[in-house]
Coordinates of N, CA and C and ligand atoms in Angstrom, one line a residue:
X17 N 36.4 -2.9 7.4 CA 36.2 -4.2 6.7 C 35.3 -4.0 5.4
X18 N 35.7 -4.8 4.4 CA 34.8 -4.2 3.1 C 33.6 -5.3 3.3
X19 N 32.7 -4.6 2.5 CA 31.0 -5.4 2.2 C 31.3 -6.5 1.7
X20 N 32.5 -6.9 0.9 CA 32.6 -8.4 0.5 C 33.3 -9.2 2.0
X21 N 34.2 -8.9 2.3 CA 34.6 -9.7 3.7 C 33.7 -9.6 4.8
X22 N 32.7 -8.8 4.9 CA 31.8 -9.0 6.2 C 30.8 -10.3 5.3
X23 N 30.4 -10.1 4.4 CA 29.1 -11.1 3.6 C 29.7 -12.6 4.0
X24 N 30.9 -12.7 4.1 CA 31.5 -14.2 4.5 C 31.3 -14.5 5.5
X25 N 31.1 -13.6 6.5 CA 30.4 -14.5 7.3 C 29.7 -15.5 7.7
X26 N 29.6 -16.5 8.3 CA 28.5 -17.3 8.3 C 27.2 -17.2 9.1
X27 N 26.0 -17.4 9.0 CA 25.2 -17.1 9.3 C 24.8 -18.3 10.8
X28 N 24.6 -17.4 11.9 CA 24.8 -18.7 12.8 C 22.9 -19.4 12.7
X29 N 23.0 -20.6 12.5 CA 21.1 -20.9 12.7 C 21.1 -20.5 14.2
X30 N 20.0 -20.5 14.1 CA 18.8 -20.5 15.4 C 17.5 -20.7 15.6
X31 N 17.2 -21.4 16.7 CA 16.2 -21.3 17.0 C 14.9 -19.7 17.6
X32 N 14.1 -19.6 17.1 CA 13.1 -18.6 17.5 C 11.6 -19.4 17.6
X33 N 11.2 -19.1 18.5 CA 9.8 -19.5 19.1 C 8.5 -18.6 19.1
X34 N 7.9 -18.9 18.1 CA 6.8 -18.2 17.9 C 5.6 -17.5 18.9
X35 N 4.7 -16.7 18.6 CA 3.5 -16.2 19.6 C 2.9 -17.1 19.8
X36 N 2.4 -18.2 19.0 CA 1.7 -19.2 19.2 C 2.2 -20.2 19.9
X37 N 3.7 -20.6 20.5 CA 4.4 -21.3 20.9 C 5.2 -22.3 20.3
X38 N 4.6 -22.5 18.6 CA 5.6 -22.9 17.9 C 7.3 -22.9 17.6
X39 N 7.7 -23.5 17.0 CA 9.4 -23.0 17.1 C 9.8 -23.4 15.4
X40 N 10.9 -22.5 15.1 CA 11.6 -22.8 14.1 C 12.7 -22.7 13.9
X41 N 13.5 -23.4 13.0 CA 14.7 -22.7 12.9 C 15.2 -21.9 11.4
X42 N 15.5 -21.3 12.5 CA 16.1 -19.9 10.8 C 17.8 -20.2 10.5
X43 N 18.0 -19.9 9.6 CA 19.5 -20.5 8.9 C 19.3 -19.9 7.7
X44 N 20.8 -19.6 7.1 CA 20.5 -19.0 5.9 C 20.4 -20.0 4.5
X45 N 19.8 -20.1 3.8 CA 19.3 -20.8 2.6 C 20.8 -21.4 2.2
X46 N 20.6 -22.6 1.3 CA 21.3 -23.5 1.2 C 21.4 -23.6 -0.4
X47 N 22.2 -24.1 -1.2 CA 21.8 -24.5 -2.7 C 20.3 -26.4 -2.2
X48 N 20.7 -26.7 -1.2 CA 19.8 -28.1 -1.3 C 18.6 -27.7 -0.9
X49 N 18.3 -26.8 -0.8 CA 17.1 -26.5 -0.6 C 16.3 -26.1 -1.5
X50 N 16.4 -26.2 -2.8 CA 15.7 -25.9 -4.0 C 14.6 -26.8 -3.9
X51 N 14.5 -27.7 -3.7 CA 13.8 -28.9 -4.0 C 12.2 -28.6 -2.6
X52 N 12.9 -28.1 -1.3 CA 12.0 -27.8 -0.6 C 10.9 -26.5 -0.5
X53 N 12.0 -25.3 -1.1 CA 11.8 -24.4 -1.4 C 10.6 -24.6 -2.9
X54 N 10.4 -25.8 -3.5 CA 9.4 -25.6 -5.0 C 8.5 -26.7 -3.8
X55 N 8.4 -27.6 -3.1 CA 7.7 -27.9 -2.3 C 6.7 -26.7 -1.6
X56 N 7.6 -25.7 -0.7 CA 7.0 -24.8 -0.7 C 5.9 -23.6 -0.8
X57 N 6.6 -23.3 -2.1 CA 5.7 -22.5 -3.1 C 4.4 -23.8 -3.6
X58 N 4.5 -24.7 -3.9 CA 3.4 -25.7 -4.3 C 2.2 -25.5 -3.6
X59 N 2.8 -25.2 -2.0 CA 1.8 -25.5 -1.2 C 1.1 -24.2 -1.2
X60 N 1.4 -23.0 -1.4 CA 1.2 -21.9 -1.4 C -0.5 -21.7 -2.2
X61 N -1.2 -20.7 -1.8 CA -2.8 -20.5 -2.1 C -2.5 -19.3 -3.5
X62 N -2.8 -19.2 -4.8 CA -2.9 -18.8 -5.7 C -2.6 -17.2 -5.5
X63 N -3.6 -17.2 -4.4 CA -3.3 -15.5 -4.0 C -2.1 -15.2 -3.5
X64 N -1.3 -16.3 -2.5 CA -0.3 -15.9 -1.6 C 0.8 -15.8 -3.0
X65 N 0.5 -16.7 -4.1 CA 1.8 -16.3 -4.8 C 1.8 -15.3 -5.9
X66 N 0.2 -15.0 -6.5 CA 0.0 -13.6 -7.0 C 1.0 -12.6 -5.9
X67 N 0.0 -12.1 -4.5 CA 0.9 -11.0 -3.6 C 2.4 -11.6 -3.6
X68 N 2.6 -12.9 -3.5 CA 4.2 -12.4 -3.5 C 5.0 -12.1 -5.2
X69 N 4.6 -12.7 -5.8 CA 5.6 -12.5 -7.3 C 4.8 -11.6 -8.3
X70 N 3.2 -11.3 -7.7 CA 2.9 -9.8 -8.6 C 2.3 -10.2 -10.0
X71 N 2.4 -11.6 -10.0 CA 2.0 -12.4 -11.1 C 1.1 -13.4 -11.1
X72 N 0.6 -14.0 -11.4 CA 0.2 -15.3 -11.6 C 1.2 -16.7 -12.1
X73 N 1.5 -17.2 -11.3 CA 2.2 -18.1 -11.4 C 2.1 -19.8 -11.2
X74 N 2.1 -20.4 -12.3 CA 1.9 -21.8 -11.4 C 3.1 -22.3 -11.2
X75 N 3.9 -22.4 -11.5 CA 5.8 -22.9 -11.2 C 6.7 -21.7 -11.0
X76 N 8.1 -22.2 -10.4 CA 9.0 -20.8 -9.5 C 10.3 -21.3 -11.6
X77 N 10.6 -20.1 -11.8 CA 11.4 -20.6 -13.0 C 12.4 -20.8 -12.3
X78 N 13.0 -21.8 -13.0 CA 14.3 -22.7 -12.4 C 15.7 -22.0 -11.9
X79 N 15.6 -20.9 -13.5 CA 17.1 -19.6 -13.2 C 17.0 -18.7 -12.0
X80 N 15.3 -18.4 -11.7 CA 15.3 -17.6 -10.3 C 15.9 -18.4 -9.0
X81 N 15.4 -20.1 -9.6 CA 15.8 -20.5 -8.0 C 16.8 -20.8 -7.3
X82 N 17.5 -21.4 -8.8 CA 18.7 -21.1 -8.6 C 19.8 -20.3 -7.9
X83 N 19.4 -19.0 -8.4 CA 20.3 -17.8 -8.2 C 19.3 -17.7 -6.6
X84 N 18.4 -17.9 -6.3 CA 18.1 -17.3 -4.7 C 18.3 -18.4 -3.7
X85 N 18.8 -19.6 -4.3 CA 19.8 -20.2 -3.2 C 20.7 -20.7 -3.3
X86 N 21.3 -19.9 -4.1 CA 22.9 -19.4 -4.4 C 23.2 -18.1 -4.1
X87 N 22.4 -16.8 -3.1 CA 22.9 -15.9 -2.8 C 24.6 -15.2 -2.9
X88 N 24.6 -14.4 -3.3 CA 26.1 -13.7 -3.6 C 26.5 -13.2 -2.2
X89 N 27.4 -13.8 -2.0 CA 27.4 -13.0 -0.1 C 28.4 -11.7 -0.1
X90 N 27.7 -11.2 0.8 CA 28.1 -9.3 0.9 C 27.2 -8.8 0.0
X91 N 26.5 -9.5 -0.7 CA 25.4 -8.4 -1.7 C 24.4 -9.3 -1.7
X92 N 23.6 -10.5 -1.3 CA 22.5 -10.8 -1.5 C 22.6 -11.7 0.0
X93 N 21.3 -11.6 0.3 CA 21.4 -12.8 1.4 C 20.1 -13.5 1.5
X94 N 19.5 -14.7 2.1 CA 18.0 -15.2 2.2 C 18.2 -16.2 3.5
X95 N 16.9 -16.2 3.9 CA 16.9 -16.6 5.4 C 15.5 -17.9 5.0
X96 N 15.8 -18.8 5.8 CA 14.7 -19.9 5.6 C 14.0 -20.2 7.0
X97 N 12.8 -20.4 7.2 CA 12.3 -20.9 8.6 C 12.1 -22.5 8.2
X98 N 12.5 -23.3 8.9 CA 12.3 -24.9 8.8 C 12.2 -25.4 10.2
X99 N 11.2 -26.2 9.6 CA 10.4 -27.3 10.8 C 11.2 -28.7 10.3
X100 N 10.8 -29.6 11.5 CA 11.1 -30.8 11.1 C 9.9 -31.2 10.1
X101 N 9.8 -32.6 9.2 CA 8.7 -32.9 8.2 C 9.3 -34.5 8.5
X102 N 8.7 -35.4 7.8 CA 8.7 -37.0 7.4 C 9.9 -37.1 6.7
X103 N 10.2 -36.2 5.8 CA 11.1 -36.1 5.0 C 12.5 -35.5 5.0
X104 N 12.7 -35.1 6.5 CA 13.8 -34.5 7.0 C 13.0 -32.7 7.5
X105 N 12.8 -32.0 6.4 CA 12.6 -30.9 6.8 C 11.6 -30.0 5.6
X106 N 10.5 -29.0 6.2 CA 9.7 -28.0 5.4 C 9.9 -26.8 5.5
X107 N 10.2 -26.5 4.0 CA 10.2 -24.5 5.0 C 8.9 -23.9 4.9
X108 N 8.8 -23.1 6.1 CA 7.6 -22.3 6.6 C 7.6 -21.0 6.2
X109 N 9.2 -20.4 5.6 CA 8.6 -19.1 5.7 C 10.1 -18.8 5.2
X110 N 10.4 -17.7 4.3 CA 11.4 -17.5 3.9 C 11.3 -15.9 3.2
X111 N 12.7 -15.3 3.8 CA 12.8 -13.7 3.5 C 13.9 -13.7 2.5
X112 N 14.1 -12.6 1.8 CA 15.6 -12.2 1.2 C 16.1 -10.9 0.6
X113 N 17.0 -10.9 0.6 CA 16.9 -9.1 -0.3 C 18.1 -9.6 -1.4
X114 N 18.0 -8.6 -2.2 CA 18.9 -8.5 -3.2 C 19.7 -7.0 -3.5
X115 N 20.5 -6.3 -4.1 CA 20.5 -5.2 -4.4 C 19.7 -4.6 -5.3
X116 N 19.2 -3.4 -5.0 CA 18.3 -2.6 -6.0 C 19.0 -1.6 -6.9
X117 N 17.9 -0.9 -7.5 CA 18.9 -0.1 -8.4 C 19.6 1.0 -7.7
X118 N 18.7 1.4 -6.4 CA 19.0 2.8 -5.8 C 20.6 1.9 -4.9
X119 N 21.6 3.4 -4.6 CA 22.7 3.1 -4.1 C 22.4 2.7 -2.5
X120 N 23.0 1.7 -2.0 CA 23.4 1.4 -0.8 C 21.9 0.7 -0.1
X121 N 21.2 0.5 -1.0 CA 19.5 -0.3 -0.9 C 19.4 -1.3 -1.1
X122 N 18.8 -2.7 -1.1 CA 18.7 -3.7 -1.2 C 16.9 -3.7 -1.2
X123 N 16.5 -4.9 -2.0 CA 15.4 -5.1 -2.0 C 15.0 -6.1 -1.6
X124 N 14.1 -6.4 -0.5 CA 13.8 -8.0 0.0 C 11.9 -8.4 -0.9
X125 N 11.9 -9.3 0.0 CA 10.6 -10.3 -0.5 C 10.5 -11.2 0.9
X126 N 9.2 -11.3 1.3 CA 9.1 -12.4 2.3 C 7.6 -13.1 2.5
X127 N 8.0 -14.7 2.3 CA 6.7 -15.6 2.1 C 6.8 -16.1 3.6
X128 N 5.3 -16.4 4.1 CA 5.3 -17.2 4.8 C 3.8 -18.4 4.8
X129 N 4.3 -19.4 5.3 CA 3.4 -20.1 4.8 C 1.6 -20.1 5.2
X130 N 1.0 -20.4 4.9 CA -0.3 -20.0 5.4 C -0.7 -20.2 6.7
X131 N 0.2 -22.0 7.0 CA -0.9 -22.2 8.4 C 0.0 -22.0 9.6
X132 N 1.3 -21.2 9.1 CA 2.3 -20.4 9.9 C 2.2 -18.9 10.3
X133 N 0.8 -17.9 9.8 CA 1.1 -17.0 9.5 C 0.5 -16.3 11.3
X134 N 0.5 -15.1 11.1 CA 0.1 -14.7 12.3 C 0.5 -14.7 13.7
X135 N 1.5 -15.1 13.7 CA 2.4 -15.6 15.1 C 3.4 -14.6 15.2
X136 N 3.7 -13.7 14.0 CA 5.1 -12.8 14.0 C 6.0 -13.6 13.6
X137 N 5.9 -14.7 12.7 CA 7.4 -15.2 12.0 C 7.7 -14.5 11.0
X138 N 6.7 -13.4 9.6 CA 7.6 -12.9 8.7 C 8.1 -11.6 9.5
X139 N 7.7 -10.9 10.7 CA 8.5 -9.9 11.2 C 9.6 -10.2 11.9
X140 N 10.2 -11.8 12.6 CA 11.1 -12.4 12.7 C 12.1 -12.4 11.8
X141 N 11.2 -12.8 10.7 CA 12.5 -12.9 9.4 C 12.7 -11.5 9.1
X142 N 12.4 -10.6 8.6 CA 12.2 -9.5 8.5 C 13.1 -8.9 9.2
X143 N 13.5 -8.9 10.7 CA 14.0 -8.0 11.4 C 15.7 -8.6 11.7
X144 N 15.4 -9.9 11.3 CA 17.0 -10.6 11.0 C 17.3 -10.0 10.1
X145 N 16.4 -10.3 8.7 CA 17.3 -9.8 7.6 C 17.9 -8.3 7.5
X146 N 17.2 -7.7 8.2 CA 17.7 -6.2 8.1 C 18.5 -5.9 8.9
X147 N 18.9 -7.0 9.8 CA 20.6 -6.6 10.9 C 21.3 -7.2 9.7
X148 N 21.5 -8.3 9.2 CA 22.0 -8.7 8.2 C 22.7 -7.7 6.6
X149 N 21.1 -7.1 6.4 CA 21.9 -6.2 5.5 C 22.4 -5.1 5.5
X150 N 22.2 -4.6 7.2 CA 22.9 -3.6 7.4 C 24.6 -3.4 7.5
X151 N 25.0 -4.8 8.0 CA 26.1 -5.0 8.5 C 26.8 -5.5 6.8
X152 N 26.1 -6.2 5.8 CA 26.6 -6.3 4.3 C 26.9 -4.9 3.5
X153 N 26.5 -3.4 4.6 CA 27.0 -2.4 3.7 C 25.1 -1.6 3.5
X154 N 24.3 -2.4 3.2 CA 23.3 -1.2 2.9 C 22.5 -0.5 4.0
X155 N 22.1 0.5 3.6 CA 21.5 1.8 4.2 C 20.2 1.6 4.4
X156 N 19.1 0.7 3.4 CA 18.1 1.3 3.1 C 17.5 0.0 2.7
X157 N 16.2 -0.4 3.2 CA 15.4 -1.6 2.6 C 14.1 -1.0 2.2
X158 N 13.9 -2.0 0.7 CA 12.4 -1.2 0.0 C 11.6 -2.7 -0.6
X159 N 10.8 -2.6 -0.6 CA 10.1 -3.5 -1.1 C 9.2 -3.2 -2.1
X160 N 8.7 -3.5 -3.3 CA 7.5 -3.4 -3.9 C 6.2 -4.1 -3.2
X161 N 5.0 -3.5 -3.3 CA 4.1 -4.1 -2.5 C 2.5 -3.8 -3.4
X162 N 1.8 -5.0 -3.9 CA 0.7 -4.7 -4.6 C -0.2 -3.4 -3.4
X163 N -1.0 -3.0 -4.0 CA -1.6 -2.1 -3.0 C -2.7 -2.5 -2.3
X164 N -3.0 -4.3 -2.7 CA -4.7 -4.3 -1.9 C -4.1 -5.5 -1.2
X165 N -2.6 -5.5 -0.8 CA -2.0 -6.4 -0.2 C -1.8 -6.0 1.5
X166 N -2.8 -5.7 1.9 CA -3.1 -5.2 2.8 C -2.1 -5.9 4.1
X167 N -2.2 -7.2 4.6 CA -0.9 -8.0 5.2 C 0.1 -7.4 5.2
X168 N 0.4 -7.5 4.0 CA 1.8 -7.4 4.2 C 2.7 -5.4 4.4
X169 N 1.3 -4.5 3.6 CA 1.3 -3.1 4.2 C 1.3 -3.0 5.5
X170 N 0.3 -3.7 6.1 CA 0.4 -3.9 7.4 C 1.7 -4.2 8.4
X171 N 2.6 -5.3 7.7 CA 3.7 -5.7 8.2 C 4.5 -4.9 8.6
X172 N 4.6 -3.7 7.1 CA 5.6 -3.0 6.8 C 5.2 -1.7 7.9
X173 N 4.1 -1.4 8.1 CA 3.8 -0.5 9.2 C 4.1 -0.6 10.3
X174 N 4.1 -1.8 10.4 CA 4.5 -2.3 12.1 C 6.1 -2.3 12.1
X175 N 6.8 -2.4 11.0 CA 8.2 -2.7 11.2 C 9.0 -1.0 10.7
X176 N 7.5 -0.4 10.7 CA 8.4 1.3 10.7 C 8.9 1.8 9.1
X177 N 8.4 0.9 8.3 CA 8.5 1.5 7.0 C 8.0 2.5 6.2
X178 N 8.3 2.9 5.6 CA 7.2 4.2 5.3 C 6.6 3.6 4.0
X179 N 5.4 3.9 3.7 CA 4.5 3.6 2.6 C 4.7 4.4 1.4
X180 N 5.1 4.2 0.3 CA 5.0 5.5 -0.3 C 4.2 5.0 -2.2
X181 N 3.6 6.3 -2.5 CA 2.9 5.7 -3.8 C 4.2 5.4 -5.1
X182 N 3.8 4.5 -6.1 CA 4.8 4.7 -7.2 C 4.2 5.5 -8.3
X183 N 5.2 6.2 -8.7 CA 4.5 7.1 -10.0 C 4.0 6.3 -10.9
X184 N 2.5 6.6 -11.8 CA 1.8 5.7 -12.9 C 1.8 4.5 -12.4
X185 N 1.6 4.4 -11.6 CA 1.0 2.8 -11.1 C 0.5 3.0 -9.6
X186 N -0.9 3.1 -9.2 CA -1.4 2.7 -8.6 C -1.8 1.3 -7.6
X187 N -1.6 0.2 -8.5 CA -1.8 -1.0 -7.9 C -0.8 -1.4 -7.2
X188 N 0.4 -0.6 -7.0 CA 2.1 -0.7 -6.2 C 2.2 0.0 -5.7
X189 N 2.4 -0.6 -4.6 CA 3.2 0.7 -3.5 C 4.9 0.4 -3.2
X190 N 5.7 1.2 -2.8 CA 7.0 1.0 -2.6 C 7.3 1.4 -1.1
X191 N 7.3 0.3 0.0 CA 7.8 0.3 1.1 C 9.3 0.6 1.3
X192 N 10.0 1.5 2.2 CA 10.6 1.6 2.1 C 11.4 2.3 3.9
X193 N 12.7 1.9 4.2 CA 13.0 2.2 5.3 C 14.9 2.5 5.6
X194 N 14.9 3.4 6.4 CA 16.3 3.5 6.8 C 16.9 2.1 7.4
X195 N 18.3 1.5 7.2 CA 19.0 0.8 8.4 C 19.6 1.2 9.3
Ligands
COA5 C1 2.6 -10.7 4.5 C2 3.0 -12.0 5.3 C3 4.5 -12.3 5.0 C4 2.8 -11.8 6.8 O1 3.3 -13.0 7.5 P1 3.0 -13.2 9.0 O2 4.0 -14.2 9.5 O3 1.5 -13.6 9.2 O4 3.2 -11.8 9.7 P2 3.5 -11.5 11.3 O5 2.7 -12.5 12.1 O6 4.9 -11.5 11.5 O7 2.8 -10.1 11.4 C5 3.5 -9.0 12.1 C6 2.6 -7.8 12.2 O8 2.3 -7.4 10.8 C7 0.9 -7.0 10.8 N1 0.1 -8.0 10.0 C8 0.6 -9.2 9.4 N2 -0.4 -9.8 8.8 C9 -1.5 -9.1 9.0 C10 -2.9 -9.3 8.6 N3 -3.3 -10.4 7.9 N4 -3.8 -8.4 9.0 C11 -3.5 -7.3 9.7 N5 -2.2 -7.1 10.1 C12 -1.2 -8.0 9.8 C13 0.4 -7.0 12.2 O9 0.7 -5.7 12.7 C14 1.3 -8.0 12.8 O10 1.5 -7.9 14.2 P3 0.3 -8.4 15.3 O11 0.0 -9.8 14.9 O12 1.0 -8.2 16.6 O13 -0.9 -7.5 15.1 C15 2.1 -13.2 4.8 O14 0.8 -12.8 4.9 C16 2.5 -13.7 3.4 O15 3.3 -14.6 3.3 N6 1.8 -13.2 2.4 C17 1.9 -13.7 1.0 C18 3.3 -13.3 0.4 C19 3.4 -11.8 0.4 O16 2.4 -11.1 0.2 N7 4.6 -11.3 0.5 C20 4.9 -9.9 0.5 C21 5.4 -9.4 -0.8 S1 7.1 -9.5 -0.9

């Protein structure tokens, strides 16, 4: 089967039930989700969106959001955790990889919300997306990771990644693992 006809697949939701007893459902990202997905990020603490975009950021630019919930299927995928809200629905916590430059690799990112954290939902998402991208064809998940991002090095330890330094840059580390 090629990497483009497996990516068609559809992504079945489900429910998963957190350490804390909470529950969510995971499904894979939607184009209408833009709107909850900048809700999201809004809610997000200055630092959580420094560690995740490496930047300082006060808004998500529009062409990124676009394109990450419009995933290319067989070569990109994103996973969303949603609760119910007033408003229909909030996401709590969302993973995704994309392809990197190295062959048969993909690169993810994974937010989760603050007063969600610690239960094992981003190693939930985490360990979906990596049956996910194994079965789209790649070999190998890597992440960039500030270095005093300690969480999330942490995560990556627990989920068997290896740590490794980036050349001329110190403040990055490059997580990295077999599928
Ligand atoms: C990193 C992040 C995704 C972790 O989310 P989380 O849902 O709290 O993580 P989990 O509960 O699944 O943690 C799983 C394991 O990772 C490790 N871990 C995660 N957060 C940790 C922390 N703050 N301190 C120590 N270990 C931690 C632990 O081993 C944990 O297992 P344990 O709870 O049984 O000890 C979250 O802190 C976050 O969204 N940070 C901001 C965005 C970011 O930095 N993204 C990464 C760049 S792409």
């Amino acid at each position: 089967m090629t990497r483009a006809r497996r990516g068609h697949v559809p992504y079945r939701a489900r429910r998963a039930t957190l350490r804390d007893g909470r529950t969510v459902t995971l499904r894979a990202v939607r184009p209408e989700d833009a709107g909850e997905i900048v809700q999201a990020f809004e809610r997000l603490s200055a630092q959580s969106r420094y560690q995740r975009f490496m930047q300082h950021k006060r808004e998500l630019d529009p062409h990124a959001l676009a394109r990450g919930v419009s995933p290319v299927p067989g070569r990109e995928f994103a996973l969303v955790a949603t609760v119910p809200a007033y408003d229909g629905y909030d996401i709590v916590g969302a993973a995704r990889y994309v392809a990197s430059a190295q062959p048969k690799t993909c690169e993810f990112s994974v937010t989760v919300a603050e007063d969600w954290r610690g239960a094992g939902l981003a190693a939930t998402l985490l360990r979906r997306l990596m049956l996910r991208a194994r079965r789209d064809g790649y070999r190998a998940i890597e992440g960039f990771v500030l270095a005093d991002n300690l969480p999330m090095l942490a995560l990556a330890r627990y989920l068997r990644f290896g740590v490794l330094p980036v050349p001329d840059d110190t403040t990055v580390c490059l997580v990295r693992r077999a599928l």
